Amino acid sequence: MKEISDYSRMVEEAIAAKRYGAMRPSSLYEPVEYGLQKGGKRLRPVMLLMAGDAFGADTACLTDAAVGIEMFHNFTLLHDDVMDRSDMRRGRPTVHRRWDENTAILSGDTMLTLASSLMRQVPDRCLRGVLETFDAMAVEVYEGQRLDMDFEERNDVSVEQYLEMIEKKTSALLGASARIGAYIAGASEADCALMYEYGVKLGIAFQIQDDYLDLYGDPATFGKPIGGDVLNGKKTFLTVSALGLGDRVADEVRSGMALPADAEKIEKMRSVYDRAGIPEICREAIARYSGEAVAALNATAISEENRLPLEQLVDRLIHRRK
Amino acid sequence: MKEISDYSRMVEEAIAAKRYGAMRPSSLYEPVEYGLQKGGKRLRPVMLLMAGDAFGADTACLTDAAVGIEMFHNFTLLHDDVMDRSDMRRGRPTVHRRWDENTAILSGDTMLTLASSLMRQVPDRCLRGVLETFDAMAVEVYEGQRLDMDFEERNDVSVEQYLEMIEKKTSALLGASARIGAYIAGASEADCALMYEYGVKLGIAFQIQDDYLDLYGDPATFGKPIGGDVLNGKKTFLTVSALGLGDRVADEVRSGMALPADAEKIEKMRSVYDRAGIPEICREAIARYSGEAVAALNATAISEENRLPLEQLVDRLIHRRK
């Protein structure tokens, strides 16, 4: 039985074997390799490989698709970092800081086409289906990013709207990863749909966990400063949940968010959220969505033994500290 | 026998029928529709339709691919305009001026995925081949754009290097358009390769014509101010050809390019080019490449009658004034 770490190693090796940094012109491809370098969780390609394995796929048919999914993810990071003016990612300068904005745009475009080309390496019998899932997922990711940008201008985003946004921006990619793995393995349409559900629900739990850890994580293990979302005035699951708890709490949230961006603001927002019971609301939501992910998994035809790594992935993400 | 104008009308109708502007969120899709609106020559989708028709394709199989090619072309314009900081295109503000830079990046990304999805609407028998040509072309376009950006920093670009750059940046898309039309029609591999050659050679002639008209066009018909490339210090076929004519001419070009960007600089560069015989060099190159395009066309199995619109397209592009 393969462990999660076996799958991540397969992903690292498959990416390294592509040697994108050796391609010419290097001004186009070095940023591609840099963007793809180690440091991320490789969550999406690992999920694709696991899902394919669980349904008995030939690993050789999965590898390029797994690299393609990771390539797509990293393309979105290059462009999102330009759009968000983010200077650092995984402890290193972002591509548009290390090179320039035009490089991040153009090498990002290249990564999107390289991702499509990698997805295309599947056998004929699943070519159209894989590409349909991939393109539909990509459009959802753009729509999610657009909604996220539009929400920045608004103070009346509901919990439902926020969940729709993260489902598109974050979870659709996890859903597509799980679905594509199963699809390449020749799983039934019902099982493919359940695997998509597994990935999407896990993705929502993952994003809520992300929002929660940003304010409530342990500074010793979180890996970046606590309270970044509060300082950046970002709307998170914490914000929209508190805004939905009636006028008194909403007023406290709004006046807290209007404070200058310093340590006091972080303390103030934490105390508003604490009194409103937001940590419990987050933990309940994470448990609910991860439970739904496991339920979808249990409804598939995958044997109990083969389900194990996919269940471990849920545990790992829910109990992570960074 | 269909005329070029019949094909452009088909393209306009097919684009309008997609109603991208009605899709939600409109902040994502309105810029897509705006970018696709009338005003361009529709050269690439027209070429795809013509090539498909010449080999007897079912028009219904060609239309989405034609829209996909135009969508791809307009995606590159959105991102190129951001990278070049261009404010106007076809007499209207560019997307990043009308909205903002983030919108141009994200709606551009969306157009690239929509283009792939449109290319995917071909029958199974040609799915893989069409997507292979499309992805390979896209990568060439990025490489060409990157070389173009890298050349801006250099003063020693040779004519050969310049031609390699425009072959990737501009001509590969025309080659792919012609090839994909033929391929969908079920043309032989030899004929598909000849159609690619036809498109590429026509594309090179087209780009040299572009460079030539920018300085030697008739102000009454050119549609934009004459000498824009000179004012922007852009390296064109004129520049690299003159730089290759020995030290005396090269020195004159370099000192002319160092002048302040005004009407006098345009006059100065024109007189340097005139004395060096650059207009003749351009006209010869345009004639040579368009001749090679027609020769490739004549080597295909297309009947003489069916070749006519494709020959007319060459004439039209070579004798255009804007």
XYZ file of N, CA, C and O in Angstrom, chain A residues 94-196:
412
model
N 7.940 36.034 -5.366
C 7.060 35.569 -6.439
C 7.725 35.866 -7.791
O 8.665 36.650 -7.871
N 7.206 35.221 -8.842
C 7.831 35.358 -10.163
C 7.872 36.820 -10.610
O 8.875 37.291 -11.144
N 6.791 37.573 -10.366
C 6.798 38.962 -10.856
C 7.715 39.857 -10.029
O 8.078 40.952 -10.483
N 8.127 39.396 -8.827
C 9.127 40.147 -8.060
C 10.533 39.721 -8.458
O 11.425 40.536 -8.573
N 10.716 38.420 -8.649
C 12.033 37.904 -9.000
C 12.419 38.356 -10.419
O 13.550 38.710 -10.692
N 11.470 38.309 -11.354
C 11.674 38.848 -12.699
C 10.841 40.127 -12.803
O 11.146 41.085 -12.125
N 9.791 40.125 -13.597
C 8.919 41.295 -13.670
C 7.510 40.834 -14.018
O 7.279 39.655 -14.270
N 6.595 41.792 -14.045
C 5.192 41.456 -14.245
C 4.949 40.818 -15.609
O 4.199 39.840 -15.719
N 5.579 41.367 -16.658
C 5.372 40.804 -17.999
C 5.815 39.349 -18.064
O 5.177 38.520 -18.725
N 6.909 39.040 -17.373
C 7.384 37.661 -17.328
C 6.362 36.757 -16.646
O 6.090 35.641 -17.113
N 5.790 37.237 -15.555
C 4.795 36.421 -14.839
C 3.560 36.188 -15.706
O 2.986 35.092 -15.715
N 3.158 37.210 -16.464
C 1.985 37.043 -17.339
C 2.300 36.019 -18.430
O 1.565 35.049 -18.627
N 3.409 36.203 -19.135
C 3.710 35.389 -20.319
C 4.119 33.958 -19.946
O 3.668 32.995 -20.581
N 4.946 33.792 -18.918
C 5.305 32.435 -18.505
C 4.083 31.741 -17.891
O 3.939 30.521 -18.001
N 3.202 32.504 -17.271
C 1.944 31.939 -16.776
C 1.088 31.424 -17.923
O 0.569 30.300 -17.881
N 0.933 32.219 -18.973
C 0.184 31.757 -20.154
C 0.781 30.454 -20.686
O 0.064 29.524 -21.050
N 2.105 30.423 -20.736
C 2.796 29.232 -21.235
C 2.453 28.021 -20.377
O 2.210 26.923 -20.893
N 2.413 28.222 -19.052
C 2.088 27.115 -18.149
C 0.673 26.597 -18.386
O 0.427 25.394 -18.275
N -0.257 27.487 -18.715
C -1.627 27.026 -18.981
C -1.655 26.136 -20.221
O -2.275 25.068 -20.226
N -0.969 26.537 -21.276
C -0.948 25.695 -22.479
C -0.163 24.406 -22.232
O -0.578 23.330 -22.691
N 0.946 24.493 -21.484
C 1.683 23.262 -21.152
C 0.798 22.319 -20.330
O 0.846 21.101 -20.510
N -0.015 22.878 -19.450
C -0.929 22.043 -18.656
C -1.904 21.307 -19.566
O -2.103 20.094 -19.439
N -2.503 22.028 -20.520
C -3.413 21.375 -21.480
C -2.691 20.268 -22.231
O -3.245 19.184 -22.440
N -1.469 20.539 -22.662
C -0.716 19.545 -23.433
C -0.454 18.301 -22.595
O -0.485 17.183 -23.106
N -0.178 18.486 -21.300
C 0.049 17.339 -20.416
C -1.237 16.545 -20.221
O -1.217 15.306 -20.222
N -2.352 17.223 -20.063
C -3.629 16.518 -19.890
C -3.945 15.690 -21.139
O -4.615 14.669 -21.073
N -3.446 16.159 -22.284
C -3.734 15.517 -23.567
C -2.999 14.197 -23.747
O -3.269 13.460 -24.703
N -2.073 13.870 -22.866
C -1.283 12.642 -23.026
C -2.029 11.381 -22.586
O -1.443 10.307 -22.521
N -3.303 11.485 -22.258
C -4.064 10.299 -21.839
C -4.483 9.486 -23.068
O -4.470 9.998 -24.188
N -4.835 8.208 -22.871
C -5.269 7.384 -24.010
C -6.526 7.950 -24.680
O -7.306 8.672 -24.053
N -6.708 7.597 -25.968
C -7.844 8.109 -26.742
C -9.182 7.918 -26.045
O -10.030 8.798 -26.086
N -9.378 6.764 -25.403
C -10.691 6.456 -24.839
C -11.125 7.475 -23.787
O -12.306 7.637 -23.516
N -10.158 8.165 -23.145
C -10.574 9.144 -22.131
C -10.164 10.571 -22.468
O -10.331 11.477 -21.659
N -9.672 10.800 -23.705
C -9.157 12.131 -24.067
C -10.217 13.221 -23.922
O -10.017 14.226 -23.234
N -11.368 13.029 -24.573
C -12.376 14.083 -24.566
C -12.888 14.341 -23.146
O -13.036 15.494 -22.722
N -13.134 13.274 -22.404
C -13.674 13.421 -21.050
C -12.717 14.160 -20.131
O -13.132 15.035 -19.354
N -11.443 13.826 -20.206
C -10.454 14.487 -19.346
C -10.385 15.978 -19.675
O -10.394 16.832 -18.786
N -10.356 16.290 -20.977
C -10.226 17.701 -21.365
C -11.489 18.483 -21.028
O -11.414 19.658 -20.660
N -12.651 17.845 -21.135
C -13.898 18.528 -20.754
C -13.875 18.901 -19.280
O -14.207 20.017 -18.900
N -13.474 17.946 -18.437
C -13.402 18.221 -17.000
C -12.375 19.310 -16.712
O -12.617 20.227 -15.918
N -11.235 19.210 -17.392
C -10.161 20.177 -17.158
C -10.592 21.593 -17.546
O -10.439 22.533 -16.759
N -11.152 21.758 -18.748
C -11.546 23.100 -19.203
C -12.675 23.670 -18.337
O -12.668 24.862 -18.013
N -13.647 22.816 -17.973
C -14.767 23.293 -17.150
C -14.245 23.739 -15.790
O -14.678 24.768 -15.237
N -13.308 22.983 -15.235
C -12.685 23.361 -13.964
C -11.965 24.699 -14.093
O -12.102 25.591 -13.251
N -11.189 24.859 -15.174
C -10.411 26.101 -15.346
C -11.344 27.308 -15.371
O -11.082 28.321 -14.713
N -12.454 27.197 -16.100
C -13.398 28.319 -16.172
C -13.974 28.613 -14.783
O -14.127 29.780 -14.397
N -14.243 27.565 -14.009
C -14.743 27.805 -12.644
C -13.708 28.544 -11.802
O -14.047 29.426 -11.013
N -12.451 28.175 -11.957
C -11.385 28.839 -11.196
C -11.340 30.336 -11.541
O -11.231 31.184 -10.654
N -11.453 30.665 -12.845
C -11.442 32.094 -13.229
C -12.668 32.803 -12.655
O -12.572 33.928 -12.175
N -13.826 32.146 -12.729
C -15.039 32.769 -12.197
C -14.899 32.995 -10.693
O -15.301 34.029 -10.163
N -14.309 32.018 -10.007
C -14.099 32.149 -8.565
C -13.154 33.289 -8.224
O -13.402 34.071 -7.301
N -12.072 33.403 -8.982
C -11.111 34.491 -8.755
C -11.785 35.843 -9.009
O -11.571 36.810 -8.274
N -12.622 35.891 -10.052
C -13.326 37.138 -10.370
C -14.292 37.506 -9.238
O -14.362 38.668 -8.817
N -15.050 36.517 -8.740
C -15.970 36.786 -7.631
C -15.190 37.273 -6.416
O -15.607 38.216 -5.736
N -14.056 36.641 -6.142
C -13.219 37.049 -5.006
C -12.816 38.525 -5.161
O -12.902 39.309 -4.211
N -12.406 38.909 -6.380
C -12.034 40.298 -6.630
C -13.242 41.217 -6.450
O -13.141 42.293 -5.844
N -14.394 40.785 -6.975
C -15.596 41.618 -6.862
C -16.024 41.760 -5.399
O -16.508 42.815 -4.980
N -15.840 40.695 -4.595
C -16.255 40.724 -3.185
C -15.426 41.736 -2.385
O -15.897 42.246 -1.374
N -14.183 41.991 -2.837
C -13.339 42.949 -2.109
C -14.018 44.312 -2.003
O -13.784 45.049 -1.055
N -14.843 44.624 -3.016
C -15.507 45.939 -3.057
C -16.796 45.951 -2.250
O -17.447 46.978 -2.145
N -17.198 44.781 -1.749
C -18.532 44.698 -1.138
C -18.451 44.404 0.346
O -17.543 43.745 0.822
N -19.469 44.883 1.106
C -19.514 44.614 2.538
C -20.707 43.756 2.918
O -21.052 43.634 4.093
N -21.363 43.161 1.918
C -22.611 42.433 2.191
C -22.557 41.015 1.619
O -23.574 40.483 1.181
N -21.373 40.408 1.614
C -21.245 39.057 1.063
C -21.800 38.050 2.073
O -21.396 38.052 3.245
N -22.722 37.209 1.624
C -23.313 36.215 2.535
C -22.420 34.977 2.607
O -21.542 34.770 1.758
N -22.682 34.140 3.633
C -21.937 32.887 3.763
C -22.130 32.031 2.504
O -21.177 31.428 2.001
N -23.353 32.003 1.979
C -23.627 31.196 0.786
C -22.796 31.691 -0.407
O -22.242 30.901 -1.169
N -22.752 33.020 -0.585
C -21.979 33.576 -1.706
C -20.492 33.288 -1.538
O -19.785 32.982 -2.490
N -20.044 33.384 -0.277
C -18.627 33.099 -0.015
C -18.321 31.634 -0.344
O -17.303 31.326 -0.968
N -19.208 30.736 0.064
C -18.971 29.314 -0.212
C -18.990 29.023 -1.707
O -18.202 28.215 -2.206
N -19.892 29.703 -2.435
C -19.925 29.522 -3.897
C -18.577 29.962 -4.491
O -18.025 29.295 -5.377
N -18.070 31.076 -3.969
C -16.798 31.598 -4.487
C -15.651 30.611 -4.242
O -14.898 30.282 -5.148
N -15.519 30.117 -2.988
C -14.383 29.210 -2.734
C -14.582 27.854 -3.418
O -13.616 27.202 -3.796
N -15.840 27.465 -3.609
C -16.059 26.217 -4.343
C -15.474 26.330 -5.748
O -14.828 25.404 -6.249
N -15.681 27.501 -6.389
C -15.140 27.699 -7.735
C -13.632 27.933 -7.697
O -12.875 27.309 -8.427
N -13.204 28.840 -6.829
C -11.807 29.281 -6.867
C -10.841 28.198 -6.383
O -9.733 28.072 -6.906
N -11.237 27.424 -5.383
C -10.312 26.466 -4.764
C -10.736 25.018 -4.960
O -9.935 24.163 -5.319
N -12.015 24.740 -4.686
C -12.435 23.341 -4.578
C -12.629 22.662 -5.923
O -12.410 21.453 -6.038
N -13.032 23.421 -6.936
C -13.276 22.800 -8.243
C -12.007 22.101 -8.740
O -12.078 21.041 -9.364
N -10.857 22.667 -8.437
C -9.590 22.068 -8.875
C -9.331 20.744 -8.154
O -8.861 19.772 -8.769
N -9.663 20.684 -6.866
C -9.508 19.420 -6.138
C -10.522 18.396 -6.635
O -10.190 17.212 -6.810
N -11.746 18.851 -6.870
C -12.765 17.950 -7.409
C -12.328 17.382 -8.750
O -12.428 16.171 -8.997
N -11.835 18.261 -9.633
C -11.406 17.815 -10.962
C -10.227 16.851 -10.856
O -10.155 15.872 -11.600
N -9.310 17.096 -9.915
C -8.148 16.202 -9.756
C -8.611 14.786 -9.423
O -8.151 13.810 -10.032
N -9.518 14.684 -8.445
C -10.007 13.362 -8.042
C -10.805 12.709 -9.171
O -10.654 11.518 -9.464
N -11.630 13.511 -9.833
C -12.465 12.971 -10.900
C -11.615 12.471 -12.070
O -11.865 11.402 -12.632
N -10.616 13.261 -12.456
C -9.797 12.890 -13.613
C -9.019 11.597 -13.332
O -8.932 10.718 -14.189
N -8.486 11.443 -12.108
C -7.811 10.201 -11.751
C -8.736 9.004 -11.918
O -8.371 7.990 -12.541
N -9.941 9.123 -11.377
C -10.914 8.032 -11.458
C -11.314 7.769 -12.911
O -11.437 6.615 -13.344
N -11.495 8.851 -13.660
C -11.944 8.735 -15.048
C -10.904 8.010 -15.906
O -11.237 7.147 -16.721
N -9.638 8.366 -15.713
C -8.566 7.695 -16.473
C -8.555 6.194 -16.140
O -8.295 5.354 -16.996
N -8.870 5.875 -14.876
C -8.900 4.471 -14.452
C -10.103 3.722 -15.010
O -10.211 2.507 -14.841
N -11.022 4.443 -15.654
C -12.201 3.789 -16.207
C -13.322 3.582 -15.199
O -14.189 2.711 -15.382
N -13.346 4.391 -14.128
C -14.427 4.287 -13.141
C -15.770 4.643 -13.790
O -15.813 5.345 -14.798
N -16.858 4.156 -13.188
C -18.198 4.459 -13.711
C -18.486 5.950 -13.565
O -17.858 6.635 -12.754
N -19.468 6.453 -14.335
C -19.808 7.874 -14.241
C -20.265 8.209 -12.817
O -19.922 9.270 -12.285
N -20.988 7.300 -12.173
C -21.450 7.552 -10.798
C -20.251 7.699 -9.863
O -20.211 8.610 -9.012
N -19.269 6.827 -10.015
C -18.078 6.919 -9.161
C -17.255 8.175 -9.461
O -16.697 8.793 -8.550
N -17.192 8.535 -10.747
C -16.471 9.774 -11.093
C -17.142 10.971 -10.421
O -16.460 11.865 -9.894
N -18.465 10.981 -10.434
C -19.193 12.095 -9.815
C -18.957 12.108 -8.301
O -18.801 13.174 -7.691
N -18.927 10.926 -7.689
C -18.665 10.845 -6.240
C -17.243 11.314 -5.912
O -17.014 11.985 -4.896
N -16.297 10.984 -6.756
C -14.920 11.421 -6.514
C -14.808 12.940 -6.656
O -14.051 13.593 -5.938
N -15.578 13.507 -7.613
C -15.602 14.964 -7.740
C -16.141 15.580 -6.444
O -15.567 16.516 -5.892
